[in-house]
Amino acid sequence: MTPTITAFESSPDRGRGLARDMRVRWALEEVRQPYDVRLLSFKEMKEPAHLSLHPFGQIPTYEEGDLALFESGAIIFHIAQRHAGLLPEDANARARAITWMFAALSTVEPPIVDRSMAVLFDRDKPWHKERLPILEDRVRVRLGELSNRLGGADWLDDAFSAGDLLMVTVLRRLDGSGIVEKYPNLSAYVARGEARPAYQRAFDDQLAVFTGKPPTG
Ligand code: GTB
């Protein structure tokens, strides 16, 4: 059964792949699962039809037969459980990859989101100039720790996994800030993720929503 996901009809990032449907698209491309996309306006996201799928009126959601999911992490975990390619077979390696999924979402993503919310929505606040460096320091602390752990490895735990997929999309949220570039191994790690053919197919598909042009590949 072909799953359907939801995404922004008009993404504020203008097709840079920063919204969280990108990670779901990427996961589906990694496992070669075709999918449909239902695009939503900001108004539609807060209407009863969508709220019945997503209690917080957000994207992405995932529908497959009578299963409806929200929360990008849960959706990716579901995809990774159903298909080979995103989580290792070995039980311990699988547990470690799942640990990295949680680390990406609950330890690394929050300070990055706090920073990007401040940049997007709080620029006019009187405390913005003082607060932004504090938020950026918190991001740097996490990135420094992550950089130390990654060292010279290609991926966080041996082979590419759903943990890397989430971590790369989380780090991409700093796109344009110049912060990731201060950690050359993290920059190279993000570039390795972005170079994966599945990532590129997912990126082209979300960009096509913005440009109106069909993906080329
Ligand atoms: N924890 C949830 C998950 O992981 O699925 C968070 C979902 C979420 O925040 N969804 C956002 C949303 O629907 C879109 S991704 N927001 C609308 C709302 O809350 O009303 C966040 C996002 C949006 C835009 C950009 N951008 O333009 O750069 C980047 C990230």
PDB file of C-alpha atoms and ligand atoms in Angstrom:
ATOM      1  CA  MET A   1       0.000   0.000   0.000  1.00  0.00           C
ATOM      2  CA  THR A   2       1.398   3.404  -0.981  1.00  0.00           C
ATOM      3  CA  PRO A   3       1.745   5.681   2.047  1.00  0.00           C
ATOM      4  CA  THR A   4       0.714   9.327   1.926  1.00  0.00           C
ATOM      5  CA  ILE A   5       2.642  12.009   3.754  1.00  0.00           C
ATOM      6  CA  THR A   6       1.794  15.651   4.305  1.00  0.00           C
ATOM      7  CA  ALA A   7       4.011  18.649   3.551  1.00  0.00           C
ATOM      8  CA  PHE A   8       3.729  22.441   3.291  1.00  0.00           C
ATOM      9  CA  GLU A   9       1.976  23.658   0.166  1.00  0.00           C
ATOM     10  CA  SER A  10       4.216  26.698   0.406  1.00  0.00           C
ATOM     11  CA  SER A  11       7.263  26.071   2.547  1.00  0.00           C
ATOM     12  CA  PRO A  12       8.758  29.159   4.201  1.00  0.00           C
ATOM     13  CA  ASP A  13      12.221  27.810   3.344  1.00  0.00           C
ATOM     14  CA  ARG A  14      11.461  28.202  -0.381  1.00  0.00           C
ATOM     15  CA  GLY A  15      12.466  24.632  -1.217  1.00  0.00           C
ATOM     16  CA  ARG A  16      15.675  24.346   0.831  1.00  0.00           C
ATOM     17  CA  GLY A  17      14.431  21.113   2.374  1.00  0.00           C
ATOM     18  CA  LEU A  18      14.507  22.370   5.955  1.00  0.00           C
ATOM     19  CA  ALA A  19      10.957  21.394   6.940  1.00  0.00           C
ATOM     20  CA  ARG A  20      10.459  18.008   8.551  1.00  0.00           C
ATOM     21  CA  ASP A  21       8.731  16.336   5.616  1.00  0.00           C
ATOM     22  CA  MET A  22      12.247  16.220   4.083  1.00  0.00           C
ATOM     23  CA  ARG A  23      13.461  13.601   6.575  1.00  0.00           C
ATOM     24  CA  VAL A  24      10.417  11.420   5.888  1.00  0.00           C
ATOM     25  CA  ARG A  25      10.853  11.747   2.124  1.00  0.00           C
ATOM     26  CA  TRP A  26      14.536  10.853   2.518  1.00  0.00           C
ATOM     27  CA  ALA A  27      13.755   7.761   4.620  1.00  0.00           C
ATOM     28  CA  LEU A  28      11.177   6.573   2.081  1.00  0.00           C
ATOM     29  CA  GLU A  29      13.672   7.101  -0.740  1.00  0.00           C
ATOM     30  CA  GLU A  30      16.390   5.185   1.146  1.00  0.00           C
ATOM     31  CA  VAL A  31      14.122   2.130   1.368  1.00  0.00           C
ATOM     32  CA  ARG A  32      12.741   2.669  -2.160  1.00  0.00           C
ATOM     33  CA  GLN A  33       9.160   2.938  -0.957  1.00  0.00           C
ATOM     34  CA  PRO A  34       7.050   5.042  -3.351  1.00  0.00           C
ATOM     35  CA  TYR A  35       4.768   7.555  -1.622  1.00  0.00           C
ATOM     36  CA  ASP A  36       2.163  10.197  -2.275  1.00  0.00           C
ATOM     37  CA  VAL A  37       2.271  13.710  -0.872  1.00  0.00           C
ATOM     38  CA  ARG A  38      -0.723  15.768   0.219  1.00  0.00           C
ATOM     39  CA  LEU A  39       0.187  19.446   0.337  1.00  0.00           C
ATOM     40  CA  LEU A  40      -1.462  21.611   2.964  1.00  0.00           C
ATOM     41  CA  SER A  41      -1.895  25.336   3.385  1.00  0.00           C
ATOM     42  CA  PHE A  42      -1.306  26.798   6.857  1.00  0.00           C
ATOM     43  CA  LYS A  43      -5.086  27.186   7.157  1.00  0.00           C
ATOM     44  CA  GLU A  44      -5.772  23.552   6.257  1.00  0.00           C
ATOM     45  CA  MET A  45      -3.216  22.368   8.820  1.00  0.00           C
ATOM     46  CA  LYS A  46      -5.399  23.782  11.615  1.00  0.00           C
ATOM     47  CA  GLU A  47      -8.710  22.431  10.283  1.00  0.00           C
ATOM     48  CA  PRO A  48     -10.491  19.397  11.772  1.00  0.00           C
ATOM     49  CA  ALA A  49      -9.581  17.008   8.923  1.00  0.00           C
ATOM     50  CA  HIS A  50      -5.863  17.481   9.537  1.00  0.00           C
ATOM     51  CA  LEU A  51      -6.193  17.838  13.318  1.00  0.00           C
ATOM     52  CA  SER A  52      -7.730  14.358  13.389  1.00  0.00           C
ATOM     53  CA  LEU A  53      -4.385  13.104  12.007  1.00  0.00           C
ATOM     54  CA  HIS A  54      -2.092  15.478  13.876  1.00  0.00           C
ATOM     55  CA  PRO A  55      -3.204  16.817  17.263  1.00  0.00           C
ATOM     56  CA  PHE A  56      -0.862  19.812  16.961  1.00  0.00           C
ATOM     57  CA  GLY A  57      -1.874  20.726  13.414  1.00  0.00           C
ATOM     58  CA  GLN A  58       1.588  20.270  11.938  1.00  0.00           C
ATOM     59  CA  ILE A  59       3.368  18.454   9.135  1.00  0.00           C
ATOM     60  CA  PRO A  60       4.525  15.795   8.485  1.00  0.00           C
ATOM     61  CA  THR A  61       1.946  13.052   8.918  1.00  0.00           C
ATOM     62  CA  TYR A  62       2.022   9.547   7.483  1.00  0.00           C
ATOM     63  CA  GLU A  63      -0.964   7.464   6.438  1.00  0.00           C
ATOM     64  CA  GLU A  64      -0.781   3.867   5.320  1.00  0.00           C
ATOM     65  CA  GLY A  65      -4.066   1.961   5.157  1.00  0.00           C
ATOM     66  CA  ASP A  66      -5.722   2.408   8.532  1.00  0.00           C
ATOM     67  CA  LEU A  67      -2.494   3.528  10.218  1.00  0.00           C
ATOM     68  CA  ALA A  68      -2.021   7.266  10.759  1.00  0.00           C
ATOM     69  CA  LEU A  69       1.145   8.611  12.386  1.00  0.00           C
ATOM     70  CA  PHE A  70       2.547  12.003  13.301  1.00  0.00           C
ATOM     71  CA  GLU A  71       5.988  13.021  14.705  1.00  0.00           C
ATOM     72  CA  SER A  72       8.788  12.682  12.193  1.00  0.00           C
ATOM     73  CA  GLY A  73      10.877  10.505  14.529  1.00  0.00           C
ATOM     74  CA  ALA A  74       8.056   7.998  15.014  1.00  0.00           C
ATOM     75  CA  ILE A  75       7.374   7.964  11.273  1.00  0.00           C
ATOM     76  CA  ILE A  76      11.014   7.252  10.457  1.00  0.00           C
ATOM     77  CA  PHE A  77      11.201   4.570  13.125  1.00  0.00           C
ATOM     78  CA  HIS A  78       8.107   2.947  11.604  1.00  0.00           C
ATOM     79  CA  ILE A  79       9.617   3.033   8.101  1.00  0.00           C
ATOM     80  CA  ALA A  80      12.910   1.649   9.429  1.00  0.00           C
ATOM     81  CA  GLN A  81      11.130  -1.204  11.222  1.00  0.00           C
ATOM     82  CA  ARG A  82       9.145  -2.152   8.125  1.00  0.00           C
ATOM     83  CA  HIS A  83      11.955  -2.009   5.562  1.00  0.00           C
ATOM     84  CA  ALA A  84      15.599  -3.023   5.454  1.00  0.00           C
ATOM     85  CA  GLY A  85      18.245  -0.353   5.066  1.00  0.00           C
ATOM     86  CA  LEU A  86      17.795   2.144   7.876  1.00  0.00           C
ATOM     87  CA  LEU A  87      18.521   0.065  10.986  1.00  0.00           C
ATOM     88  CA  PRO A  88      21.119  -2.697  11.357  1.00  0.00           C
ATOM     89  CA  GLU A  89      20.028  -6.324  11.806  1.00  0.00           C
ATOM     90  CA  ASP A  90      22.366  -6.943  14.747  1.00  0.00           C
ATOM     91  CA  ALA A  91      20.374  -6.254  17.944  1.00  0.00           C
ATOM     92  CA  ASN A  92      23.064  -4.201  19.694  1.00  0.00           C
ATOM     93  CA  ALA A  93      23.926  -2.169  16.608  1.00  0.00           C
ATOM     94  CA  ARG A  94      20.196  -1.564  16.099  1.00  0.00           C
ATOM     95  CA  ALA A  95      19.815  -0.338  19.682  1.00  0.00           C
ATOM     96  CA  ARG A  96      22.747   2.036  19.191  1.00  0.00           C
ATOM     97  CA  ALA A  97      21.283   3.391  15.941  1.00  0.00           C
ATOM     98  CA  ILE A  98      17.960   3.998  17.728  1.00  0.00           C
ATOM     99  CA  THR A  99      19.905   5.778  20.482  1.00  0.00           C
ATOM    100  CA  TRP A 100      21.282   8.142  17.830  1.00  0.00           C
ATOM    101  CA  MET A 101      17.753   8.775  16.559  1.00  0.00           C
ATOM    102  CA  PHE A 102      16.768   9.903  20.062  1.00  0.00           C
ATOM    103  CA  ALA A 103      19.993  11.889  20.462  1.00  0.00           C
ATOM    104  CA  ALA A 104      19.306  13.768  17.237  1.00  0.00           C
ATOM    105  CA  LEU A 105      15.738  14.626  18.225  1.00  0.00           C
ATOM    106  CA  SER A 106      15.957  15.175  21.944  1.00  0.00           C
ATOM    107  CA  THR A 107      19.527  16.366  22.579  1.00  0.00           C
ATOM    108  CA  VAL A 108      20.792  18.080  19.413  1.00  0.00           C
ATOM    109  CA  GLU A 109      17.615  19.392  17.774  1.00  0.00           C
ATOM    110  CA  PRO A 110      16.175  21.441  20.690  1.00  0.00           C
ATOM    111  CA  PRO A 111      18.980  24.041  20.959  1.00  0.00           C
ATOM    112  CA  ILE A 112      19.075  24.297  17.150  1.00  0.00           C
ATOM    113  CA  VAL A 113      15.330  24.907  16.986  1.00  0.00           C
ATOM    114  CA  ASP A 114      15.527  27.457  19.830  1.00  0.00           C
ATOM    115  CA  ARG A 115      18.117  29.353  17.828  1.00  0.00           C
ATOM    116  CA  SER A 116      16.219  29.220  14.575  1.00  0.00           C
ATOM    117  CA  MET A 117      12.958  30.330  16.259  1.00  0.00           C
ATOM    118  CA  ALA A 118      14.800  33.323  17.725  1.00  0.00           C
ATOM    119  CA  VAL A 119      16.231  34.200  14.318  1.00  0.00           C
ATOM    120  CA  LEU A 120      12.883  33.794  12.544  1.00  0.00           C
ATOM    121  CA  PHE A 121      10.452  35.281  15.031  1.00  0.00           C
ATOM    122  CA  ASP A 122      12.253  37.362  17.657  1.00  0.00           C
ATOM    123  CA  ARG A 123      14.427  39.715  15.660  1.00  0.00           C
ATOM    124  CA  ASP A 124      12.346  42.738  16.683  1.00  0.00           C
ATOM    125  CA  LYS A 125      12.396  41.933  20.410  1.00  0.00           C
ATOM    126  CA  PRO A 126      14.458  44.241  22.650  1.00  0.00           C
ATOM    127  CA  TRP A 127      16.344  41.272  24.136  1.00  0.00           C
ATOM    128  CA  HIS A 128      17.141  39.600  20.801  1.00  0.00           C
ATOM    129  CA  LYS A 129      20.723  40.908  20.512  1.00  0.00           C
ATOM    130  CA  GLU A 130      21.585  39.664  23.969  1.00  0.00           C
ATOM    131  CA  ARG A 131      19.805  36.333  23.724  1.00  0.00           C
ATOM    132  CA  LEU A 132      21.017  35.143  20.316  1.00  0.00           C
ATOM    133  CA  PRO A 133      24.673  34.651  21.361  1.00  0.00           C
ATOM    134  CA  ILE A 134      23.472  32.633  24.377  1.00  0.00           C
ATOM    135  CA  LEU A 135      21.394  30.373  22.138  1.00  0.00           C
ATOM    136  CA  GLU A 136      24.264  30.040  19.670  1.00  0.00           C
ATOM    137  CA  ASP A 137      26.659  29.063  22.477  1.00  0.00           C
ATOM    138  CA  ARG A 138      24.286  26.268  23.462  1.00  0.00           C
ATOM    139  CA  VAL A 139      24.279  25.034  19.877  1.00  0.00           C
ATOM    140  CA  ARG A 140      28.095  25.186  19.757  1.00  0.00           C
ATOM    141  CA  VAL A 141      28.386  23.136  22.944  1.00  0.00           C
ATOM    142  CA  ARG A 142      26.314  20.337  21.404  1.00  0.00           C
ATOM    143  CA  LEU A 143      28.054  20.514  18.055  1.00  0.00           C
ATOM    144  CA  GLY A 144      31.462  20.391  19.762  1.00  0.00           C
ATOM    145  CA  GLU A 145      30.423  17.261  21.636  1.00  0.00           C
ATOM    146  CA  LEU A 146      28.974  15.668  18.524  1.00  0.00           C
ATOM    147  CA  SER A 147      32.086  16.550  16.532  1.00  0.00           C
ATOM    148  CA  ASN A 148      34.302  14.937  19.185  1.00  0.00           C
ATOM    149  CA  ARG A 149      32.257  11.750  19.077  1.00  0.00           C
ATOM    150  CA  LEU A 150      32.117  11.557  15.278  1.00  0.00           C
ATOM    151  CA  GLY A 151      35.869  12.140  14.964  1.00  0.00           C
ATOM    152  CA  GLY A 152      37.064  10.881  11.595  1.00  0.00           C
ATOM    153  CA  ALA A 153      34.236   8.395  11.073  1.00  0.00           C
ATOM    154  CA  ASP A 154      31.830   8.579   8.144  1.00  0.00           C
ATOM    155  CA  TRP A 155      28.729   7.866  10.219  1.00  0.00           C
ATOM    156  CA  LEU A 156      27.822   7.913  13.909  1.00  0.00           C
ATOM    157  CA  ASP A 157      27.931   4.157  14.433  1.00  0.00           C
ATOM    158  CA  ASP A 158      29.622   2.273  11.625  1.00  0.00           C
ATOM    159  CA  ALA A 159      27.112   2.051   8.744  1.00  0.00           C
ATOM    160  CA  PHE A 160      24.655   4.795   7.739  1.00  0.00           C
ATOM    161  CA  SER A 161      21.408   4.477   9.711  1.00  0.00           C
ATOM    162  CA  ALA A 162      18.190   6.288  10.586  1.00  0.00           C
ATOM    163  CA  GLY A 163      20.238   7.923  13.363  1.00  0.00           C
ATOM    164  CA  ASP A 164      22.441   9.597  10.743  1.00  0.00           C
ATOM    165  CA  LEU A 165      19.450  10.482   8.591  1.00  0.00           C
ATOM    166  CA  LEU A 166      17.876  12.363  11.496  1.00  0.00           C
ATOM    167  CA  MET A 167      21.149  13.926  12.664  1.00  0.00           C
ATOM    168  CA  VAL A 168      21.965  15.253   9.196  1.00  0.00           C
ATOM    169  CA  THR A 169      18.498  16.791   8.805  1.00  0.00           C
ATOM    170  CA  VAL A 170      18.780  18.341  12.273  1.00  0.00           C
ATOM    171  CA  LEU A 171      22.187  19.878  11.449  1.00  0.00           C
ATOM    172  CA  ARG A 172      20.839  21.172   8.133  1.00  0.00           C
ATOM    173  CA  ARG A 173      18.502  23.402  10.109  1.00  0.00           C
ATOM    174  CA  LEU A 174      21.648  25.520  10.741  1.00  0.00           C
ATOM    175  CA  ASP A 175      22.019  26.055   6.986  1.00  0.00           C
ATOM    176  CA  GLY A 176      23.196  29.593   6.301  1.00  0.00           C
ATOM    177  CA  SER A 177      24.285  30.284   9.900  1.00  0.00           C
ATOM    178  CA  GLY A 178      27.944  29.365   9.325  1.00  0.00           C
ATOM    179  CA  ILE A 179      27.955  27.425  12.611  1.00  0.00           C
ATOM    180  CA  VAL A 180      28.315  23.861  11.278  1.00  0.00           C
ATOM    181  CA  GLU A 181      31.212  25.000   9.070  1.00  0.00           C
ATOM    182  CA  LYS A 182      33.270  25.649  12.213  1.00  0.00           C
ATOM    183  CA  TYR A 183      33.380  21.846  12.680  1.00  0.00           C
ATOM    184  CA  PRO A 184      34.912  20.475   9.464  1.00  0.00           C
ATOM    185  CA  ASN A 185      34.077  16.866  10.299  1.00  0.00           C
ATOM    186  CA  LEU A 186      30.395  17.786  10.861  1.00  0.00           C
ATOM    187  CA  SER A 187      30.318  19.777   7.625  1.00  0.00           C
ATOM    188  CA  ALA A 188      31.736  16.781   5.778  1.00  0.00           C
ATOM    189  CA  TYR A 189      29.218  14.518   7.558  1.00  0.00           C
ATOM    190  CA  VAL A 190      26.287  16.670   6.400  1.00  0.00           C
ATOM    191  CA  ALA A 191      27.740  16.752   2.873  1.00  0.00           C
ATOM    192  CA  ARG A 192      28.023  12.930   2.918  1.00  0.00           C
ATOM    193  CA  GLY A 193      24.354  12.673   3.833  1.00  0.00           C
ATOM    194  CA  GLU A 194      23.354  15.191   1.167  1.00  0.00           C
ATOM    195  CA  ALA A 195      25.372  13.280  -1.446  1.00  0.00           C
ATOM    196  CA  ARG A 196      23.332  10.108  -0.997  1.00  0.00           C
ATOM    197  CA  PRO A 197      21.183   9.450  -4.075  1.00  0.00           C
ATOM    198  CA  ALA A 198      18.108   8.950  -1.862  1.00  0.00           C
ATOM    199  CA  TYR A 199      18.652  12.346  -0.256  1.00  0.00           C
ATOM    200  CA  GLN A 200      18.941  13.972  -3.662  1.00  0.00           C
ATOM    201  CA  ARG A 201      15.729  12.393  -4.941  1.00  0.00           C
ATOM    202  CA  ALA A 202      13.915  13.558  -1.817  1.00  0.00           C
ATOM    203  CA  PHE A 203      15.402  17.037  -2.102  1.00  0.00           C
ATOM    204  CA  ASP A 204      14.419  17.360  -5.772  1.00  0.00           C
ATOM    205  CA  ASP A 205      10.877  16.264  -5.012  1.00  0.00           C
ATOM    206  CA  GLN A 206      10.365  18.819  -2.247  1.00  0.00           C
ATOM    207  CA  LEU A 207      11.999  21.524  -4.391  1.00  0.00           C
ATOM    208  CA  ALA A 208       9.622  20.727  -7.239  1.00  0.00           C
ATOM    209  CA  VAL A 209       6.723  21.655  -4.940  1.00  0.00           C
ATOM    210  CA  PHE A 210       8.228  25.102  -4.627  1.00  0.00           C
ATOM    211  CA  THR A 211       9.364  25.669  -8.214  1.00  0.00           C
ATOM    212  CA  GLY A 212       6.383  23.946  -9.807  1.00  0.00           C
ATOM    213  CA  LYS A 213       8.837  22.095 -12.081  1.00  0.00           C
ATOM    214  CA  PRO A 214       8.792  18.293 -12.083  1.00  0.00           C
ATOM    215  CA  PRO A 215      11.951  16.654 -10.687  1.00  0.00           C
ATOM    216  CA  THR A 216      14.465  15.853 -13.436  1.00  0.00           C
ATOM    217  CA  GLY A 217      15.854  12.502 -12.202  1.00  0.00           C
TER     218      GLY A 217
HETATM  219  N1  GTB B   1       8.101  17.245  16.590  1.00  0.00           N
HETATM  220  C1  GTB B   1       7.398  17.381  15.330  1.00  0.00           C
HETATM  221  C2  GTB B   1       7.998  16.400  14.299  1.00  0.00           C
HETATM  222  O1  GTB B   1       9.194  16.063  14.435  1.00  0.00           O
HETATM  223  O2  GTB B   1       7.282  15.960  13.384  1.00  0.00           O
HETATM  224  C3  GTB B   1       7.512  18.834  14.887  1.00  0.00           C
HETATM  225  C4  GTB B   1       6.706  19.066  13.621  1.00  0.00           C
HETATM  226  C5  GTB B   1       6.862  20.521  13.175  1.00  0.00           C
HETATM  227  O3  GTB B   1       7.445  21.369  13.854  1.00  0.00           O
HETATM  228  N2  GTB B   1       6.304  20.802  12.000  1.00  0.00           N
HETATM  229  C6  GTB B   1       6.398  22.157  11.447  1.00  0.00           C
HETATM  230  C7  GTB B   1       4.984  22.701  11.295  1.00  0.00           C
HETATM  231  O4  GTB B   1       4.092  22.008  10.859  1.00  0.00           O
HETATM  232  C8  GTB B   1       7.062  22.086  10.082  1.00  0.00           C
HETATM  233  S1  GTB B   1       8.748  21.548  10.223  1.00  0.00           S
HETATM  234  N3  GTB B   1       4.820  23.977  11.634  1.00  0.00           N
HETATM  235  C9  GTB B   1       3.562  24.661  11.493  1.00  0.00           C
HETATM  236  C10 GTB B   1       2.879  24.854  12.802  1.00  0.00           C
HETATM  237  O5  GTB B   1       3.375  24.411  13.848  1.00  0.00           O
HETATM  238  O6  GTB B   1       1.816  25.501  12.768  1.00  0.00           O
HETATM  239  C11 GTB B   1       9.510  23.016  11.026  1.00  0.00           C
HETATM  240  C12 GTB B   1      10.096  23.951  10.019  1.00  0.00           C
HETATM  241  C13 GTB B   1       9.285  24.821   9.350  1.00  0.00           C
HETATM  242  C14 GTB B   1       9.845  25.710   8.433  1.00  0.00           C
HETATM  243  C15 GTB B   1      11.205  25.687   8.212  1.00  0.00           C
HETATM  244  N4  GTB B   1      11.779  26.592   7.286  1.00  0.00           N
HETATM  245  O7  GTB B   1      11.058  27.226   6.508  1.00  0.00           O
HETATM  246  O8  GTB B   1      13.018  26.745   7.266  1.00  0.00           O
HETATM  247  C16 GTB B   1      12.001  24.792   8.881  1.00  0.00           C
HETATM  248  C17 GTB B   1      11.437  23.912   9.790  1.00  0.00           C
END
